[in-house]
Short mmCIF file of C-alpha atoms and ligand atoms in Angstrom, two decimals:
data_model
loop_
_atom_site.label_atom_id
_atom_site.label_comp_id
_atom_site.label_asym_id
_atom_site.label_seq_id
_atom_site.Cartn_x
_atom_site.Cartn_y
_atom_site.Cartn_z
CA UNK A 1 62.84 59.84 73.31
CA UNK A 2 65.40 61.80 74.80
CA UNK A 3 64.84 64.05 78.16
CA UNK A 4 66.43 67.34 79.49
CA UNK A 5 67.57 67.32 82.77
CA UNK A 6 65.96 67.09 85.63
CA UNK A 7 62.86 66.12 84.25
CA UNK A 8 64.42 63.24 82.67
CA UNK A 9 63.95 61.54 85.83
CA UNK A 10 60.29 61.12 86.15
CA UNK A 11 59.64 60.80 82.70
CA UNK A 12 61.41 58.10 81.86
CA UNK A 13 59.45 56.28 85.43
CA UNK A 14 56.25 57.38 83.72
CA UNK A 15 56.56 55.97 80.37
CA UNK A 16 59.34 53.18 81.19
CA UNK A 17 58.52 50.82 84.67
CA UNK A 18 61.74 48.85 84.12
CA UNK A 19 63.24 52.32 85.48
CA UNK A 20 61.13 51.76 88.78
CA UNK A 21 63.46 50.51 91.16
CA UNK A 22 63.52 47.00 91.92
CA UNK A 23 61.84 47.27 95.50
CA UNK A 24 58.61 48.64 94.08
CA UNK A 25 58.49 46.48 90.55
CA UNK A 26 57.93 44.14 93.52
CA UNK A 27 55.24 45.79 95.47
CA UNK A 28 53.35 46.61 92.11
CA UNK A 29 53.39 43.17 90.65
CA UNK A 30 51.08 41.63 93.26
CA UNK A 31 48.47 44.92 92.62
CA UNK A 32 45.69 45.21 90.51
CA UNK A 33 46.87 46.97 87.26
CA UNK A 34 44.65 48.68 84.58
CA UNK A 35 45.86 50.16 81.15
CA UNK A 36 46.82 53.69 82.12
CA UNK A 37 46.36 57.07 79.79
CA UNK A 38 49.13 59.24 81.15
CA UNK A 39 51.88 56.28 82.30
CA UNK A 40 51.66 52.32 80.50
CA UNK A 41 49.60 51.26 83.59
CA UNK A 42 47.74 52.47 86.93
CA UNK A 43 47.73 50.62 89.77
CA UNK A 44 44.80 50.02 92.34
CA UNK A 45 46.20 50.71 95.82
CA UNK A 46 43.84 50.89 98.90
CA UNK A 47 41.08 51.49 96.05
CA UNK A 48 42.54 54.35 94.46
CA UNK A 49 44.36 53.91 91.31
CA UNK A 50 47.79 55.60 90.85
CA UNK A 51 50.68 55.47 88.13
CA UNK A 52 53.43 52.96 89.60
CA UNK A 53 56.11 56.39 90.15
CA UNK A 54 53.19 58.06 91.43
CA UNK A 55 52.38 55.45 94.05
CA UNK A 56 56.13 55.14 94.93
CA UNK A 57 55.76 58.92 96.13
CA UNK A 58 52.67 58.34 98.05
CA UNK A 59 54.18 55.80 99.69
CA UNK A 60 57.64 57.32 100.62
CA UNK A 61 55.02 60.53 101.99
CA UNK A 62 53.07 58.10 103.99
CA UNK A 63 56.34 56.77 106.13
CA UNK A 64 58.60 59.76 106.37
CA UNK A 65 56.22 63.28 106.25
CA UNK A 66 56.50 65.25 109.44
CA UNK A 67 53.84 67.71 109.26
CA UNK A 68 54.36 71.29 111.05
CA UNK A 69 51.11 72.45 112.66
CA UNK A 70 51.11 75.76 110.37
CA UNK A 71 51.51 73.24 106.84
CA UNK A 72 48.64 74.51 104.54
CA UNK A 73 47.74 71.48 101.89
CA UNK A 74 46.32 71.79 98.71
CA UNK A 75 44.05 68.75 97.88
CA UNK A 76 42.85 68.73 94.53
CA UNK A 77 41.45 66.16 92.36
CA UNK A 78 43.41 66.14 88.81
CA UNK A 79 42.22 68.51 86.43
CA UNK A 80 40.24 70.71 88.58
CA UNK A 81 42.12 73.47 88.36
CA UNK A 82 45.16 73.08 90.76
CA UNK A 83 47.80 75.55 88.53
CA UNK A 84 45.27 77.91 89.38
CA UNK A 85 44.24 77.14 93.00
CA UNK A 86 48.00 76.50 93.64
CA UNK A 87 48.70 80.36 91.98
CA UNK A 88 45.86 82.10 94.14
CA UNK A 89 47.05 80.21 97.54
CA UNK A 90 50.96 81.22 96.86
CA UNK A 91 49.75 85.09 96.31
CA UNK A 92 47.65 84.95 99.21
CA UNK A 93 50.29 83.77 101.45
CA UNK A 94 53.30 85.19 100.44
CA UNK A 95 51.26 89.00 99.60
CA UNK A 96 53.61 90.70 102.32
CA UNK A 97 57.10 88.85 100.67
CA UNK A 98 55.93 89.51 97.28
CA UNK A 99 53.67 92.60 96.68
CA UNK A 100 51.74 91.53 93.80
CA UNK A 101 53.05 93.60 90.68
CA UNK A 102 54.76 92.63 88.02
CA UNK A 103 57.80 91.68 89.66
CA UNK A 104 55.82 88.97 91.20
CA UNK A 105 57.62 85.31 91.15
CA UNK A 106 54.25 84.08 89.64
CA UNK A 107 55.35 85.96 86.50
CA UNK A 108 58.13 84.62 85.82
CA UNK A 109 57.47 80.93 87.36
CA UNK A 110 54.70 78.50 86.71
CA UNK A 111 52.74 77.50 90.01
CA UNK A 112 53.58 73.82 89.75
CA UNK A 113 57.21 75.19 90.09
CA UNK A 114 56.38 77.49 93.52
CA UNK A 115 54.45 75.29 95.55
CA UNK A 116 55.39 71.71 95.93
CA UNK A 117 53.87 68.55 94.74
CA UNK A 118 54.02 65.58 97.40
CA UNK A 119 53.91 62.63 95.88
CA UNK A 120 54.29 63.53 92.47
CA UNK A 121 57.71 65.79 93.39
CA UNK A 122 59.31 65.69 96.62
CA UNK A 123 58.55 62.43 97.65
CA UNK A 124 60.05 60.75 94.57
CA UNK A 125 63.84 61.22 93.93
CA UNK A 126 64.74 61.62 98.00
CA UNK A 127 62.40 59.20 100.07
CA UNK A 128 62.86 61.02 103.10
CA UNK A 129 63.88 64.88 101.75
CA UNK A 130 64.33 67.74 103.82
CA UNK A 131 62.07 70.57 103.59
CA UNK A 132 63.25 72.64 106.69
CA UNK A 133 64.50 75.41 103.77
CA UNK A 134 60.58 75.97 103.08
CA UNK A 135 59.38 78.58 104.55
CA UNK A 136 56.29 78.53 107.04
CA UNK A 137 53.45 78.53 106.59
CA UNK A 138 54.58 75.78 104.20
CA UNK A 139 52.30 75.55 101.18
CA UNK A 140 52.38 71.90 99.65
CA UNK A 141 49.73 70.39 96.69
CA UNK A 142 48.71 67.14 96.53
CA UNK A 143 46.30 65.03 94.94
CA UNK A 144 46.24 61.72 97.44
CA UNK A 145 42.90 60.71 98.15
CA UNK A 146 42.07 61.42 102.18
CA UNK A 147 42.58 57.83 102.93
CA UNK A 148 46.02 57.86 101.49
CA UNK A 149 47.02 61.18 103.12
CA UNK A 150 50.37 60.26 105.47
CA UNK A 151 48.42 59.29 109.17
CA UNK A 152 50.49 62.16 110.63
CA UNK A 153 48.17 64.67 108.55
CA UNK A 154 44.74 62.52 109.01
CA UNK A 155 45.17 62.44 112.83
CA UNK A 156 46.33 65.92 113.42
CA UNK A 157 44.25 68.50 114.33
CA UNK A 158 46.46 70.99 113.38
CA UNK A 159 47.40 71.86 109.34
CA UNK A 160 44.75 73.28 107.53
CA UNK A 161 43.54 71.46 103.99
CA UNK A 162 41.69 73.30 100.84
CA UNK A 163 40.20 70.29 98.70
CA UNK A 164 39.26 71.61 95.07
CA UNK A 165 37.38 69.47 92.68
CA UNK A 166 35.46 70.19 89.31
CA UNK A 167 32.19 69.11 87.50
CA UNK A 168 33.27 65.33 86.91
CA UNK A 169 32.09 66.23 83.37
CA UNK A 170 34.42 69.34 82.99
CA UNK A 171 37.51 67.14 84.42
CA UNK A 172 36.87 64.35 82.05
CA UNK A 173 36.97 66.28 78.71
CA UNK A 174 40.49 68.69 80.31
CA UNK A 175 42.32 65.41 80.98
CA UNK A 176 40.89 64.10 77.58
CA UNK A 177 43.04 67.54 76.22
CA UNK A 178 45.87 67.34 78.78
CA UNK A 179 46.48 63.34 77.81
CA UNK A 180 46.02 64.13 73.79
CA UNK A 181 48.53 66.75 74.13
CA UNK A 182 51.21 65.14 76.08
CA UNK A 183 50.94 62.63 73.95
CA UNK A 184 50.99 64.31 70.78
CA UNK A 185 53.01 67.41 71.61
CA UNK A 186 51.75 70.83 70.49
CA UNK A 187 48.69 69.93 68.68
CA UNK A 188 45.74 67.84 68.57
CA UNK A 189 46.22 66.69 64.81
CA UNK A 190 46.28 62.68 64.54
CA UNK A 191 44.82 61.96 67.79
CA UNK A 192 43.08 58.72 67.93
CA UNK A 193 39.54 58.96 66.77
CA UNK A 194 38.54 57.08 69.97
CA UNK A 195 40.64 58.82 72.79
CA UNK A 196 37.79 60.69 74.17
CA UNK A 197 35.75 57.57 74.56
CA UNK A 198 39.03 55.57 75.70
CA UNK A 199 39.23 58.43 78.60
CA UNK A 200 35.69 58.87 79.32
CA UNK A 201 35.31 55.13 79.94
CA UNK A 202 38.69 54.98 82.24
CA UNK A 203 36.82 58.32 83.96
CA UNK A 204 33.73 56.01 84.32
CA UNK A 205 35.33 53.41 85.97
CA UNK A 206 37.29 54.96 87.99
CA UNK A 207 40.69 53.88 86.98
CA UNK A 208 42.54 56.93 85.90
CA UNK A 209 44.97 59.00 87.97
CA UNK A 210 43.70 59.16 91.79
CA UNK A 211 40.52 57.90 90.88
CA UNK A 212 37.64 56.63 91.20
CA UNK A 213 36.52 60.35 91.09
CA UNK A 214 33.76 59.99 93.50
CA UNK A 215 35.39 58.59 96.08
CA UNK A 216 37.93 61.42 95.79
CA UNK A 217 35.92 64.19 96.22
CA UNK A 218 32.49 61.90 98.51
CA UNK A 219 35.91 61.17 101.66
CA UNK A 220 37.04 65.08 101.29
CA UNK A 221 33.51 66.27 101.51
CA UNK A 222 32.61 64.22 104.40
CA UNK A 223 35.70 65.07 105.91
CA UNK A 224 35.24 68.65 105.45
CA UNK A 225 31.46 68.65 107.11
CA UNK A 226 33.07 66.79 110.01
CA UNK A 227 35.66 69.52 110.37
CA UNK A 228 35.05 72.01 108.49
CA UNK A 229 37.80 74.37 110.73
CA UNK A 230 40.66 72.33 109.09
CA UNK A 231 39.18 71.43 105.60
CA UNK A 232 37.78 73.80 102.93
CA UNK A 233 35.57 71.69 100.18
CA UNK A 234 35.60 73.85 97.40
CA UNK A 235 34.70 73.49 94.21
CA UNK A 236 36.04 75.24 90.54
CA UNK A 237 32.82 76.25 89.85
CA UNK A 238 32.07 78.16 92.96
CA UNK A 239 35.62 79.75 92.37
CA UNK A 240 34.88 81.11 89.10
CA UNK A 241 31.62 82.30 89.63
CA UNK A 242 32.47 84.26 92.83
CA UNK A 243 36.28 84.46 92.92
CA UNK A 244 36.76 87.42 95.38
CA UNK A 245 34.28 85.83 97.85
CA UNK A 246 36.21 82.39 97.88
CA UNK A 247 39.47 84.37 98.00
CA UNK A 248 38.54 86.40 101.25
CA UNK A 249 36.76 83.04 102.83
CA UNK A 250 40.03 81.46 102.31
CA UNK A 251 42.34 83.79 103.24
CA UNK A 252 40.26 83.70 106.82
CA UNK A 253 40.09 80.12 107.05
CA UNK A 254 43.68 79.80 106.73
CA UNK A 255 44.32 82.69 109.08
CA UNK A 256 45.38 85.34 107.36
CA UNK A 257 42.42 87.90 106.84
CA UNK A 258 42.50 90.53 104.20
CA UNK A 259 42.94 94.15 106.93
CA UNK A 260 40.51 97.01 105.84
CA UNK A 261 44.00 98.60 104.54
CA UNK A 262 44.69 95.55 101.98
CA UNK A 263 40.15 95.15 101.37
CA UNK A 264 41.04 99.26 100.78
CA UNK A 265 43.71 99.19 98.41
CA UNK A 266 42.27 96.61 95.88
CA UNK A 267 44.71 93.59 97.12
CA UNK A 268 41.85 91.18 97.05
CA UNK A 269 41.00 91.96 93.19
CA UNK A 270 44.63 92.35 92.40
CA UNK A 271 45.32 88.32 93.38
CA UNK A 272 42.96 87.73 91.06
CA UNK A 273 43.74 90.13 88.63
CA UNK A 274 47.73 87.89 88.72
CA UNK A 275 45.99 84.68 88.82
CA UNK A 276 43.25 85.05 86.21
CA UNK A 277 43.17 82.39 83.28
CA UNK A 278 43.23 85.43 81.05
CA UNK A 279 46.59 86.92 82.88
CA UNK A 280 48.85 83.39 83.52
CA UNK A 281 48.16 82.20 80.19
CA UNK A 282 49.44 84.83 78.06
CA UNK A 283 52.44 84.66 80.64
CA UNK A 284 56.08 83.66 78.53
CA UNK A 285 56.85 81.18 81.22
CA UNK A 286 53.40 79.76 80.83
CA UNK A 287 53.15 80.15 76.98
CA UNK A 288 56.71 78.57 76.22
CA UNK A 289 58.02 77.41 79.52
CA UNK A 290 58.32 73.85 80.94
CA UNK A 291 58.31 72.21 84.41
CA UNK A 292 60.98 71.73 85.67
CA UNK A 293 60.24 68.30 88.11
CA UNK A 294 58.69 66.77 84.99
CA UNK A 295 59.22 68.70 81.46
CA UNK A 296 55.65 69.13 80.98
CA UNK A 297 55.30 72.16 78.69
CA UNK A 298 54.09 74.77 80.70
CA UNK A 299 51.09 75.80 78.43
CA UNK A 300 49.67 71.99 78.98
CA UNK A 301 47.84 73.20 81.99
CA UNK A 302 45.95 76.14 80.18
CA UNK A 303 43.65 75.37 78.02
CA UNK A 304 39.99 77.53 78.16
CA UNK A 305 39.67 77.90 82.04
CA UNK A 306 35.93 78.15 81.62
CA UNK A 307 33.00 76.14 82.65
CA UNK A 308 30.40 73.99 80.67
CA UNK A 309 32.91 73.25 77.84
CA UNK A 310 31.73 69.10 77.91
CA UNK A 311 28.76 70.51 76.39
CA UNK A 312 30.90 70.44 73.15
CA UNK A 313 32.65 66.78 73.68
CA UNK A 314 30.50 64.70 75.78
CA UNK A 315 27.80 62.55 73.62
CA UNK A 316 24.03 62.28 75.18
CA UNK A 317 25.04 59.13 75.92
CA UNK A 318 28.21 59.83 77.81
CA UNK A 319 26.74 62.55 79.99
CA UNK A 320 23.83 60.13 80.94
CA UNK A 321 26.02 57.97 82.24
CA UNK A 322 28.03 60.39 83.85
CA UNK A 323 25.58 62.31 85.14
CA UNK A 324 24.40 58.63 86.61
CA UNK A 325 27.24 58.14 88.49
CA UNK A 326 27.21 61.37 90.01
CA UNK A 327 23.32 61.24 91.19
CA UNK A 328 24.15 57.92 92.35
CA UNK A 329 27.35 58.68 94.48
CA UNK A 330 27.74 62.35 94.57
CA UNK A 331 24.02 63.51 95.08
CA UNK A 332 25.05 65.18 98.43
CA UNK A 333 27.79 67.52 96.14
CA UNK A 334 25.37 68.81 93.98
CA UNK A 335 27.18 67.82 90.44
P1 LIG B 1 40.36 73.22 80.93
O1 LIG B 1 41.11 72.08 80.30
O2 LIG B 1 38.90 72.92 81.11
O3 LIG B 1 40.59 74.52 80.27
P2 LIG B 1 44.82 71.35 86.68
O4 LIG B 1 45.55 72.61 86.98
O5 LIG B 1 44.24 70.69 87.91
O6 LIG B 1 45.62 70.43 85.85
O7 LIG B 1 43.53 71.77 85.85
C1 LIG B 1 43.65 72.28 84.55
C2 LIG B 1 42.38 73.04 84.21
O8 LIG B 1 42.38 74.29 84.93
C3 LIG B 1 42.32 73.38 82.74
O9 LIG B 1 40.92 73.38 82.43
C4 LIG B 1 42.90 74.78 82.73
O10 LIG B 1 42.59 75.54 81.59
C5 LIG B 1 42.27 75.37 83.99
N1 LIG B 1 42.99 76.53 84.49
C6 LIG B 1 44.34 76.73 84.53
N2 LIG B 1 44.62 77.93 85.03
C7 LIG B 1 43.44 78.53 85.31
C8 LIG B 1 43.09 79.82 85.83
N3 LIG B 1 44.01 80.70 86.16
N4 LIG B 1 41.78 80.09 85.99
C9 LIG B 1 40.83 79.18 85.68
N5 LIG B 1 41.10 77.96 85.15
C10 LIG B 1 42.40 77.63 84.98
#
């Protein structure tokens, strides 16, 4: 398979180790390793499981970020709805830069291509980058479990975080789509009869991308009750069902309240008006577009943007089991 510049890059590290330099074939050889869906393998690091380019990232964040005390991170467990979440927090942000019409950058450039991916971007090419050209507050995504988070975030009391996570059993069946179509380009015809099972079960145990799930979200959550001034816990549900509430909640929690001039003119709706599935998906960039850090087709991360949809995937069996797990270990989250 051929690439286009610069995704090439990070494409060839996910599909290809022997491109993974040789300091971390090293480091990954003595880890556990589990098939992976998205890259050949994951690796279990400090109990979370990662794709080996993935991990590099994480670790090249852990020894060289140096946070600012304005730094705003996104947290979000995959497939929860970061494009989204990552789309909202830009708007909200930037409202005075960019007035939100149609003019707006988010037009014209996927989210994933605004706001900055730690590990999985700027942590990967350049160990050590320099992001003094960002301006502040600087607005960065990740999806590193709290325990992997560089200690210069975890210890600070300054640098706000908004965790995001999703109905286990929504998440499962939108990576089951976002894995089928990378790996089968624009459709779903010829996927593998068993490649929902094959990504419930790696759900289940826990070894896909950033997982185990529960963990994920149980160390965010407990994090967030013990400071909930520095970290919002929300979750995609809560979002869609109430989207201007959790829009005005957030824009105070970060500091930057909605003025009875902006609550008067419609500002609030209007950010969610730009962001809305309905709006970013029919979007050029986002209907033909591509990433640039990775090549990812744009439209990969739209799909129905709604709630409930296992209902039409999951067997009896599987949501048993998954809903199992989650009275077992996520009882206090109310999946
Ligand atoms: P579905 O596959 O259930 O449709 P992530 O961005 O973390 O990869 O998550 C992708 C999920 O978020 C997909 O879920 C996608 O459709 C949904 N999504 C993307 N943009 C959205 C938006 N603006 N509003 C609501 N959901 C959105």
């Amino acid at each position: 398979m051929s690439f286009d510049e610069p995704s090439a890059w990070l494409r060839e590290r996910v599909e290809d180790e022997n491109k993974l330099s040789q300091e971390m074939k090293t480091f990954i050889s003595n880890l556990p390793k589990q098939k992976g869906l998205i890259a050949s393998n994951n690796y279990e690091y400090e109990g979370f499981w990662y794709p080996a380019v993935f991990l590099q990232g994480v670790l090249a964040c852990q020894r060289h970020f140096q946070p600012q005390s304005s730094d705003i991170f996104l947290v979000t467990f995959p497939k929860s709805g970061t494009t989204w979440l990552k789309s909202l927090l830009f708007a909200l942000l930037n409202r005075r830069r960019f007035p939100i019409d149609k003019n707006h950058p988010l037009c014209t450039t996927n989210s994933h291509d605004l706001v900055p991916f730690l590990e999985m971007k700027t942590y990967l090419k350049t160990p050590n980058p320099n992001l003094n050209y960002l301006p502040s507050p600087r607005l960065f995504s990740t999806h590193m479990p709290w325990t992997a988070l560089p200690e210069s975030i975890r210890n600070s009391s300054t640098g706000k975080i908004v965790y995001l996570c999703r109905n286990p059993k929504d998440a499962v069946v939108s990576l089951y789509h976002f894995w089928t179509k990378l790996k089968l380009g624009e459709t779903n015809k010829g996927v593998e009869p068993n490649a929902m099972v094959k990504t419930f079960e790696s759900f289940c145990l826990g070894v896909t991308d950033y997982g185990p799930f529960w963990r994920h979200m149980l160390d965010y959550w407990k994090q967030s009750k013990e400071n909930p001034d520095r970290i919002y816990f929300l979750k995609y549900e809560d979002m869609k069902e109430q989207p201007t509430m959790h829009l005005r909640r957030l824009a105070e929690f970060l500091d930057c309240p909605f003025s009875p001039d902006e609550e008067e003119s419609g500002l609030v709706e209007d950010i969610i008006k730009l962001c809305s599935f309905e709006n970013l998906s029919n979007l050029e960039v986002n209907k033909n577009g591509k990433l640039s850090f990775v090549g990812i087709q744009n439209n990969s991360y739209f799909r129905q943007g709604k709630t409930g949809d296992w209902k039409n995937h999951l067997t009896g069996e599987m949501v048993r089991k998954l809903n199992a797990i989650c009275e077992e270990k996520l009882r206090e989250l109310g999946f």
